[in-house]
PDB file of C-alpha atoms in Angstrom:
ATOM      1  CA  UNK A 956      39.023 -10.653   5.639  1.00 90.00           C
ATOM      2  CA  UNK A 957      36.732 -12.428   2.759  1.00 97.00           C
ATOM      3  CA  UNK A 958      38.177 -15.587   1.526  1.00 98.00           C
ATOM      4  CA  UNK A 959      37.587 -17.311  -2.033  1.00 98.00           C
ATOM      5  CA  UNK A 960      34.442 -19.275  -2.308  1.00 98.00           C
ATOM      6  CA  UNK A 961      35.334 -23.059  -2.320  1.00 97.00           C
ATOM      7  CA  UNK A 962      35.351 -24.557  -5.376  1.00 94.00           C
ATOM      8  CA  UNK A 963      34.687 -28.521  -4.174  1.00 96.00           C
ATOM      9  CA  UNK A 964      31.320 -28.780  -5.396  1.00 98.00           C
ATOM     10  CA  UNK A 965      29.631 -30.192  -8.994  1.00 98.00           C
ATOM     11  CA  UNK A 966      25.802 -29.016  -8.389  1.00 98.00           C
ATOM     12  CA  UNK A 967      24.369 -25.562  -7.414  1.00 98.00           C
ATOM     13  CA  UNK A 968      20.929 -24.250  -7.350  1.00 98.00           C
ATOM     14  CA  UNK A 969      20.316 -20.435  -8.367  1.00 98.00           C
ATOM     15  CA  UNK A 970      17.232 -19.283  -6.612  1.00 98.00           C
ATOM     16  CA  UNK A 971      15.750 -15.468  -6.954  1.00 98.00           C
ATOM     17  CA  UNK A 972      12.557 -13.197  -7.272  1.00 98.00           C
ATOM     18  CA  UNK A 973      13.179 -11.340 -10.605  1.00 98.00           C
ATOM     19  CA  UNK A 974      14.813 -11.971 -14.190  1.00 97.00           C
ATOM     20  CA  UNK A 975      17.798  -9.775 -14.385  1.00 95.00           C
ATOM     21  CA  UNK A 976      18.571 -10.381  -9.818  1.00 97.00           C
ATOM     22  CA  UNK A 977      21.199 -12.671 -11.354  1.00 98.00           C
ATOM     23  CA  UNK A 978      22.979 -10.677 -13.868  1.00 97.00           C
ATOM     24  CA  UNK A 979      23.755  -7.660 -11.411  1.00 94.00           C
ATOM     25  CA  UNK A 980      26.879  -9.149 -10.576  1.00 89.00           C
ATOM     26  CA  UNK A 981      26.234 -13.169  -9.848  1.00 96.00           C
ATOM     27  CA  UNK A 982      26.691 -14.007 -13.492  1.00 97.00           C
ATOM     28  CA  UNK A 983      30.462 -13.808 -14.341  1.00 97.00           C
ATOM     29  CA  UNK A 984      30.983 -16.295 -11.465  1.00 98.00           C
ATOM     30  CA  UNK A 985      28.185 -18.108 -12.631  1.00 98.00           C
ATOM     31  CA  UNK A 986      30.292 -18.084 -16.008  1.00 98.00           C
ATOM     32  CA  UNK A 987      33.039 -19.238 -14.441  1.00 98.00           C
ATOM     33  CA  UNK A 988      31.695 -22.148 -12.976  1.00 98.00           C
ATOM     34  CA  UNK A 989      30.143 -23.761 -15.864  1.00 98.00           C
ATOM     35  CA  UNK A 990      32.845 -23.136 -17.678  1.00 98.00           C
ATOM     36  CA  UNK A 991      34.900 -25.412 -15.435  1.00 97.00           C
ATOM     37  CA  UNK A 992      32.039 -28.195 -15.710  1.00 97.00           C
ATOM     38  CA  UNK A 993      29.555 -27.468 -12.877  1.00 98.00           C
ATOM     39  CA  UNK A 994      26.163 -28.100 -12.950  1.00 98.00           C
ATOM     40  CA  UNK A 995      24.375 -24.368 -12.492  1.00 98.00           C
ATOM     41  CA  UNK A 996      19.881 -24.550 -12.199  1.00 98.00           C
ATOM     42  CA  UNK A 997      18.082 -21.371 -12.048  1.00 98.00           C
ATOM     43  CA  UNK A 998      14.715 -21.046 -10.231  1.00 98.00           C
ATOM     44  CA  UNK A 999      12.886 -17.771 -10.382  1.00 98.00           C
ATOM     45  CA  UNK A1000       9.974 -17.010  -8.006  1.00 98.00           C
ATOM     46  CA  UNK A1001       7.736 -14.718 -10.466  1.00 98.00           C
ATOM     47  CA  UNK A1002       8.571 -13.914 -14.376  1.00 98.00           C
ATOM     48  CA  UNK A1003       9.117 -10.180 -13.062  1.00 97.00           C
ATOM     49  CA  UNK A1004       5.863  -8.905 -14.603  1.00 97.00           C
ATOM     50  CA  UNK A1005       5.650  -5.476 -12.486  1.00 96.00           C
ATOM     51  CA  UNK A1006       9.029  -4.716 -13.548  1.00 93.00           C
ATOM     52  CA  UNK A1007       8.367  -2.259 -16.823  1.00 93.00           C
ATOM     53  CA  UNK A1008       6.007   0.649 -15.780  1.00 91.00           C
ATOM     54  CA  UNK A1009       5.049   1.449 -19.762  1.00 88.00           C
ATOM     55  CA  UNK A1010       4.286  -2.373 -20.430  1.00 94.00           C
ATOM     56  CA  UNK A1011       1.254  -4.597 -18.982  1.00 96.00           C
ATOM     57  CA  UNK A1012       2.132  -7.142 -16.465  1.00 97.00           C
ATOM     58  CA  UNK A1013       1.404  -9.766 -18.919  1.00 97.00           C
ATOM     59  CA  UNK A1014       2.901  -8.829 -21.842  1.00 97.00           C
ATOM     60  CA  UNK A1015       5.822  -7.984 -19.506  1.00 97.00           C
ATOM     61  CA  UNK A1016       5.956 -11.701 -17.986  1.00 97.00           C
ATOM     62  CA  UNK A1017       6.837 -13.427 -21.491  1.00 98.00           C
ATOM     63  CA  UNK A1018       9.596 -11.085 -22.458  1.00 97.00           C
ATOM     64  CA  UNK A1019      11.261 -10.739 -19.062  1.00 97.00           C
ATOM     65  CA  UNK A1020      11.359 -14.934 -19.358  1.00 98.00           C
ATOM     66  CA  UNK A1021      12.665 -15.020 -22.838  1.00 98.00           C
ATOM     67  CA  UNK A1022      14.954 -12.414 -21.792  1.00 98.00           C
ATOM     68  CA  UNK A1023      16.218 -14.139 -19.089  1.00 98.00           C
ATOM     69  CA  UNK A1024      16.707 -17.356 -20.985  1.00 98.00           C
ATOM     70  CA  UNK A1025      18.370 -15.393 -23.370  1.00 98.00           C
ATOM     71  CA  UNK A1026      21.100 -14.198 -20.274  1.00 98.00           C
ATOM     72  CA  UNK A1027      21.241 -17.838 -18.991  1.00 98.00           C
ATOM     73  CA  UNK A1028      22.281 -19.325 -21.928  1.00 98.00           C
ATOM     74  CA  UNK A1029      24.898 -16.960 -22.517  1.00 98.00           C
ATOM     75  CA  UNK A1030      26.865 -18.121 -19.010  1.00 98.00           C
ATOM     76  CA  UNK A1031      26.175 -21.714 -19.562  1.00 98.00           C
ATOM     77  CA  UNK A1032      23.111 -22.434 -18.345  1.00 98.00           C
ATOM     78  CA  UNK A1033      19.872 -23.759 -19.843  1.00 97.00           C
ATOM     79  CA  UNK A1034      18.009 -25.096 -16.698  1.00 98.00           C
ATOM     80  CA  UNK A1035      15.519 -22.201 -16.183  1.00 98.00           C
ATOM     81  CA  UNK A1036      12.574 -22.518 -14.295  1.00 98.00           C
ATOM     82  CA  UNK A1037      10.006 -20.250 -13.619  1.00 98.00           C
ATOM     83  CA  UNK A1038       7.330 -20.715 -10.179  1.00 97.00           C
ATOM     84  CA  UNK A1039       3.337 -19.941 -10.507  1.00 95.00           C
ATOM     85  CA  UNK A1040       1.760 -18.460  -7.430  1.00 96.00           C
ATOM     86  CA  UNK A1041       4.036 -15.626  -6.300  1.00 98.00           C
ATOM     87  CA  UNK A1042       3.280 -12.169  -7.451  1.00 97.00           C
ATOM     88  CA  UNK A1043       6.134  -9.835  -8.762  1.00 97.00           C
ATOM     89  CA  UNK A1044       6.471  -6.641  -5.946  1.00 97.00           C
ATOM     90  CA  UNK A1045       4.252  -8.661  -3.367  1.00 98.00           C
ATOM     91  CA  UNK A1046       6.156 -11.906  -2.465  1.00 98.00           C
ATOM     92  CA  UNK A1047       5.184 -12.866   0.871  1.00 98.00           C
ATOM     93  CA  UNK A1048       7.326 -14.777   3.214  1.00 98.00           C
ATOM     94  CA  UNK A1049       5.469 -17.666   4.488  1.00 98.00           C
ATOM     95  CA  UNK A1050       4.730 -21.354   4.287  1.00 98.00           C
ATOM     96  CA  UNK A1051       3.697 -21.605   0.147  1.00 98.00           C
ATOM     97  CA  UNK A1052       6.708 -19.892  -0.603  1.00 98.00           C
ATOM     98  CA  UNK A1053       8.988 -22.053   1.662  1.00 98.00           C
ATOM     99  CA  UNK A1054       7.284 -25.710   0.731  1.00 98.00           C
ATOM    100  CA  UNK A1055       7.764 -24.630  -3.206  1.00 98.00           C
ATOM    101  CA  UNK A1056      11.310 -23.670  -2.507  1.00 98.00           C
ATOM    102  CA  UNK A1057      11.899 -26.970  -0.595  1.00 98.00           C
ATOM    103  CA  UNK A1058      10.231 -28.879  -3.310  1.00 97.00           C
ATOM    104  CA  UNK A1059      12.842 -26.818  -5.959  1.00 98.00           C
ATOM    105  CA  UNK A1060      15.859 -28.248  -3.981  1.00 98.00           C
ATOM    106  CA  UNK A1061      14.606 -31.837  -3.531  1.00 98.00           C
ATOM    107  CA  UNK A1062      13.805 -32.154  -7.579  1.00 96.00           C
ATOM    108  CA  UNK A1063      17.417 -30.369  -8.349  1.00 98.00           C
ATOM    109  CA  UNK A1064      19.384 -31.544  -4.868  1.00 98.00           C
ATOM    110  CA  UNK A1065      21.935 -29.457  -4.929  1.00 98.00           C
ATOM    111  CA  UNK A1066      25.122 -28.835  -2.916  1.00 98.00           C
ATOM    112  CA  UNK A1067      25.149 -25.372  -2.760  1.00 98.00           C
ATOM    113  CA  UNK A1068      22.396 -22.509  -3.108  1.00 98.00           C
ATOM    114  CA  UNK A1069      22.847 -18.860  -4.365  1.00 98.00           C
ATOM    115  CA  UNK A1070      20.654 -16.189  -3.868  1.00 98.00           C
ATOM    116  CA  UNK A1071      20.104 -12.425  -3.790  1.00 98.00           C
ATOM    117  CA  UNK A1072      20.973  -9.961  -0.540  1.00 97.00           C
ATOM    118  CA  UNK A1073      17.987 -11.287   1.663  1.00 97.00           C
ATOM    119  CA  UNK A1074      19.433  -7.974   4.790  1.00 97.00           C
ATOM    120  CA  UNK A1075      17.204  -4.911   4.886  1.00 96.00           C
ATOM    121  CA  UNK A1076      19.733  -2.786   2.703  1.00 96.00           C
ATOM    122  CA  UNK A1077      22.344  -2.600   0.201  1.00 95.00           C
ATOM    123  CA  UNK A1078      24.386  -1.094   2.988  1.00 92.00           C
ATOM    124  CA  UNK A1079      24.455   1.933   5.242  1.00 90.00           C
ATOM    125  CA  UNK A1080      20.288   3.365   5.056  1.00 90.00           C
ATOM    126  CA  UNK A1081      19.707   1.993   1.554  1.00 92.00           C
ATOM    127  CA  UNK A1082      16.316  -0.288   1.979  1.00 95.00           C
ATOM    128  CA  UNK A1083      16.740  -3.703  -0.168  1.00 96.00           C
ATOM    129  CA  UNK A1084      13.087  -4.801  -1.724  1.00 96.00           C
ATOM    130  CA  UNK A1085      10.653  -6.969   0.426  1.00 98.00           C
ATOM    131  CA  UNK A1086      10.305  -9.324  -2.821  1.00 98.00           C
ATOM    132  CA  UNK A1087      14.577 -10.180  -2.370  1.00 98.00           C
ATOM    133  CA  UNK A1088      14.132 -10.101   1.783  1.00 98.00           C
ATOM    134  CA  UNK A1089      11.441 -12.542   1.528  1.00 98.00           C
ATOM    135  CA  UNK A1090      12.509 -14.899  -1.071  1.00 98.00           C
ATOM    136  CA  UNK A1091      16.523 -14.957   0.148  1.00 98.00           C
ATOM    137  CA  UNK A1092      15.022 -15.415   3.726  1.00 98.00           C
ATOM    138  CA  UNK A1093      12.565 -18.457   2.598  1.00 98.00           C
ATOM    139  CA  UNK A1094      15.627 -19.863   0.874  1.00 98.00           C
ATOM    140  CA  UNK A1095      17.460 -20.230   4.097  1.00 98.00           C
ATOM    141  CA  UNK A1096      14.633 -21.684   5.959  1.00 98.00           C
ATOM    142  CA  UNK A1097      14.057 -24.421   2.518  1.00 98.00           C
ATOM    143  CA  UNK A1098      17.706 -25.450   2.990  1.00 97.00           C
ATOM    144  CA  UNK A1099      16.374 -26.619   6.131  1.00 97.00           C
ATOM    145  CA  UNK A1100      12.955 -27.882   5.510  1.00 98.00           C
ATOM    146  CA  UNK A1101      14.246 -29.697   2.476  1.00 98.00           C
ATOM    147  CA  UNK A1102      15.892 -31.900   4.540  1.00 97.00           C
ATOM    148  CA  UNK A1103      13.123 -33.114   6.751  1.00 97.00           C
ATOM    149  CA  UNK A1104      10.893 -35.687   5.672  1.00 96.00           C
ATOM    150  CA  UNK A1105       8.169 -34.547   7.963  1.00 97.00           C
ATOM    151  CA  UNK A1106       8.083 -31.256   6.834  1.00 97.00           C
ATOM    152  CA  UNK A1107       6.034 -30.596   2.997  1.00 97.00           C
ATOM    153  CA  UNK A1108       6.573 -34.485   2.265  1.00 95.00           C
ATOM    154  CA  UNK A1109       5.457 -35.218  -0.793  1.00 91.00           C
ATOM    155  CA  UNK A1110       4.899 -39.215  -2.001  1.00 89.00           C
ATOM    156  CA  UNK A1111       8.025 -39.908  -3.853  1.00 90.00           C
ATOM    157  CA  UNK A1112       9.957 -37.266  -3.331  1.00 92.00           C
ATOM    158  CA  UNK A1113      12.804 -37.931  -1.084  1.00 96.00           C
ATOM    159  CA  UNK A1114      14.310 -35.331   1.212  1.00 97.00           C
ATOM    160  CA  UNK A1115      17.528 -33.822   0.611  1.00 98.00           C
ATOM    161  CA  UNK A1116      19.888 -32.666   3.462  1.00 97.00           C
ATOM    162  CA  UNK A1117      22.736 -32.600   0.899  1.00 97.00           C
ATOM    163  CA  UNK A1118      22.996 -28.322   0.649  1.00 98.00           C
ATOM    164  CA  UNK A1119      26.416 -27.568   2.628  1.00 97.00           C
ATOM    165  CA  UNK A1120      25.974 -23.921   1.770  1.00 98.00           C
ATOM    166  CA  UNK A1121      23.654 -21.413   1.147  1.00 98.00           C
ATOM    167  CA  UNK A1122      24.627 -17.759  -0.243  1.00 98.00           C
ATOM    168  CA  UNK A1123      23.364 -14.823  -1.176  1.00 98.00           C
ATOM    169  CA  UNK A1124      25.811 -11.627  -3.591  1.00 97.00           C
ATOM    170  CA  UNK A1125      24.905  -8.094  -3.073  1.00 96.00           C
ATOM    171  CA  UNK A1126      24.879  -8.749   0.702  1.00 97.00           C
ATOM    172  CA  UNK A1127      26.372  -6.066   2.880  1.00 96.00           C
ATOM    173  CA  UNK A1128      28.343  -8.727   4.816  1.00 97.00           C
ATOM    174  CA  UNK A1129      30.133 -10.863   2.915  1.00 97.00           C
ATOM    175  CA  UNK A1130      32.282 -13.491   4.279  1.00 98.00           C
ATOM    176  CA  UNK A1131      33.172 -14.692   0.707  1.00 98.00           C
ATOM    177  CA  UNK A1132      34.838 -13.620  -2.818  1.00 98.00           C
ATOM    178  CA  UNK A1133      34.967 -15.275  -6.276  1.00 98.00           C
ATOM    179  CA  UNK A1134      38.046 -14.097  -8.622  1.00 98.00           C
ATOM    180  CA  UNK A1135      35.659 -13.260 -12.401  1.00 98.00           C
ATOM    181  CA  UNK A1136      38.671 -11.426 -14.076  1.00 97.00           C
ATOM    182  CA  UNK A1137      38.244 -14.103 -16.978  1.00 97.00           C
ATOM    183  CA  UNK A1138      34.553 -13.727 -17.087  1.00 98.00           C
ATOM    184  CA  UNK A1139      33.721 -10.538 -16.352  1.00 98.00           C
ATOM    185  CA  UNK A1140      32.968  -9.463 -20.253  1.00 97.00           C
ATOM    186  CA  UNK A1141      30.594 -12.826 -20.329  1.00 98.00           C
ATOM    187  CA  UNK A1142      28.759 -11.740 -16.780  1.00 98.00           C
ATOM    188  CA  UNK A1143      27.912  -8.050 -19.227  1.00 97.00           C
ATOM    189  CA  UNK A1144      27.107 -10.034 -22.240  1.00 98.00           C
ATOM    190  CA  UNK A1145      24.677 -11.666 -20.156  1.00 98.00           C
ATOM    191  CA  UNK A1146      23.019  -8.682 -18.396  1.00 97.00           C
ATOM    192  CA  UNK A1147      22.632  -6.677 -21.681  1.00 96.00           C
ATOM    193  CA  UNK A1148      20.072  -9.556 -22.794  1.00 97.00           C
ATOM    194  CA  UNK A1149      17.925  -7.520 -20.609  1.00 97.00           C
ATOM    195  CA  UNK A1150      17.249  -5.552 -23.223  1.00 95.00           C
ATOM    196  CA  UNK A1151      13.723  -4.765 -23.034  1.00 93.00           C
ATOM    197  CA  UNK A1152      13.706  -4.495 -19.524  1.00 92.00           C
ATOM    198  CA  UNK A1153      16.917  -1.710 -19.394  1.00 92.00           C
ATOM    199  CA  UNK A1154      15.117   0.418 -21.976  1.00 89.00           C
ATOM    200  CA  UNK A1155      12.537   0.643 -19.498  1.00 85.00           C
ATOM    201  CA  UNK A1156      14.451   2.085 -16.738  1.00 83.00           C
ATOM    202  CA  UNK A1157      15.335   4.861 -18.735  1.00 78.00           C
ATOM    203  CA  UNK A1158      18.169   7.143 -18.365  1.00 73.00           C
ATOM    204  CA  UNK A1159      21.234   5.793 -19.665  1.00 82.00           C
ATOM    205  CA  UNK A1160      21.714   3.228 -17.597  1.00 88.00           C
ATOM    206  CA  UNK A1161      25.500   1.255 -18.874  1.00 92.00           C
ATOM    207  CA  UNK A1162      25.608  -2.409 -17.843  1.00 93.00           C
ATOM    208  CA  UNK A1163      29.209  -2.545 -18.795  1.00 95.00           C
ATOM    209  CA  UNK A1164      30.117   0.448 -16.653  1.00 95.00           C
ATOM    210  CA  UNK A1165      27.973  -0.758 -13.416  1.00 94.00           C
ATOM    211  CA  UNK A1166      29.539  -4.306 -13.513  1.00 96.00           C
ATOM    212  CA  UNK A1167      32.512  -3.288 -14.636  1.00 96.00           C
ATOM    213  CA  UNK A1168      32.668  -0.562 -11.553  1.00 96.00           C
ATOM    214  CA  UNK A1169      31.257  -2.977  -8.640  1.00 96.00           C
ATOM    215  CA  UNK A1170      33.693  -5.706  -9.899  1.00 97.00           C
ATOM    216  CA  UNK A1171      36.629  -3.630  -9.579  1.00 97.00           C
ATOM    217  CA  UNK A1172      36.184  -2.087  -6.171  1.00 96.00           C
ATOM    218  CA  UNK A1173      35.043  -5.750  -5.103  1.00 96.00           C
ATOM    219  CA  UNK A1174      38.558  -6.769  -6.847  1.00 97.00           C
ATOM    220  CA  UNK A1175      40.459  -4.028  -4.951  1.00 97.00           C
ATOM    221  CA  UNK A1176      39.415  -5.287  -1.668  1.00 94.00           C
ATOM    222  CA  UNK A1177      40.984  -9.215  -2.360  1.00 96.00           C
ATOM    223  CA  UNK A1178      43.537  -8.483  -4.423  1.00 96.00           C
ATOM    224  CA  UNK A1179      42.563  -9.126  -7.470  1.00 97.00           C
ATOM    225  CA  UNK A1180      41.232  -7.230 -10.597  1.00 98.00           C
ATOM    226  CA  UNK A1181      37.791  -8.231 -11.070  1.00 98.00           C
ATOM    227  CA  UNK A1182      35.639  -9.807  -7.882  1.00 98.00           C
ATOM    228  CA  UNK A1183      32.259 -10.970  -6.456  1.00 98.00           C
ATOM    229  CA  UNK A1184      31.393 -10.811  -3.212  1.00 98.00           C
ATOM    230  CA  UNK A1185      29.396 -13.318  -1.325  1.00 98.00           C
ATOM    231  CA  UNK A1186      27.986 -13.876   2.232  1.00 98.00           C
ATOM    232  CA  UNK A1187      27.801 -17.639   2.873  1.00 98.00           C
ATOM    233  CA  UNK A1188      25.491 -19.474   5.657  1.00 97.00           C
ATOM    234  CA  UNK A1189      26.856 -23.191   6.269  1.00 91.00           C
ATOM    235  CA  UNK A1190      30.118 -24.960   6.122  1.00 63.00           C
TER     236      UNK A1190
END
């Protein structure tokens, strides 16, 4: 049975490979926490610049940041930071990626991390993308390294051992839940800022509908109407 996420923590640290791997679903909670006064970062591993097939990977890279600025400030948050060095569609898993996440969560120190679904699928045979694998597996392993002084030190910088959890939505196996009935309509508000970037899916692809949808069965399943669902390492 998935329990509610706690709620005794002031500082988080939002950490994913793409603009828009946020607003599929993480963002009304997001909402919901800054609304209540917590302290919500955002890191992003690459400005998503393989992301629109009709657009050049550098034209893409400036509006998929200004789009995504756009979407954080509408659910309270205007701590957005973008990483240089990681490729959009070819993160690798490795040592650079961990030391610049550890690095992220010294600079922020944070009590709790969020990611992306770092499992191989969505569920059942559906394969997840090596860019949210590698980066939601790196972030696990930074929680750690963060912590040790020994490991990427940097003169200065001072560890930080204080994450307590680390946790990823759109996992398969959740172990957690977060009740967004009053912030479901501000988690959509949020996504459609991805304007540019839903055009170029094509098709007629209906934030509202897809949130709206995934929040309700998620709701069904706790008892509420509208629902996250989180898998949580830690704690």
């Amino acid at each position: 049975m998935l329990i509610p996420f706690p709620d005794d923590w002031s500082r988080a640290l939002c950490v994913v490979a793409h603009p828009d791997d946020l607003e599929y679903g993480m963002a009304g909670a997001i909402a919901k926490w800054t609304a209540a006064g917590r302290e919500v970062s955002y890191l992003l591993v690459t400005r998503g610049e393989a992301g629109i097939d009709g657009m050049s990977p550098a034209e893409t890279a400036v509006v998929r940041e200004a789009e995504e600025r756009a979407s954080a400030r509408v659910v309270g948050v205007s701590a957005v930071e973008f990483l240089d060095g990681h490729a959009d569609g070819v993160i690798e898993y490795g040592l650079p990626l961990r030391r610049d996440l550890a690095y992220a969560i010294r600079r922020h120190r944070p009590e709790v991390l969020f990611g992306l679904n770092q499992r191989d699928s969505w569920g059942g045979r559906s394969r997840n993308s090596p860019d949210h694998r590698n980066v939601g597996l790196a972030l696990l392993d930074a929680a750690g390294d963060a912590g040790n002084r020994w490991v990427f030190p940097v003169d200065g910088v001072e560890p930080w051992s204080g994450v307590r959890l680390t946790a990823f939505s759109g996992s398969p196996e959740p172990t957690h839940y977060v009740d967004i009935g009053e912030h479901i309509e501000t988690g959509i508000a949020s996504l459609r800022e991805h304007v540019t970037y839903i055009e170029g899916l094509g098709g007629s692809f209906d934030p509202d509908a897809f949130l709206r949808g995934n929040a309700r069965g998620a709701g069904e399943s706790v008892g509420c109407e509208y629902a996250v669902t989180i898998e949580v390492f830690g704690g």
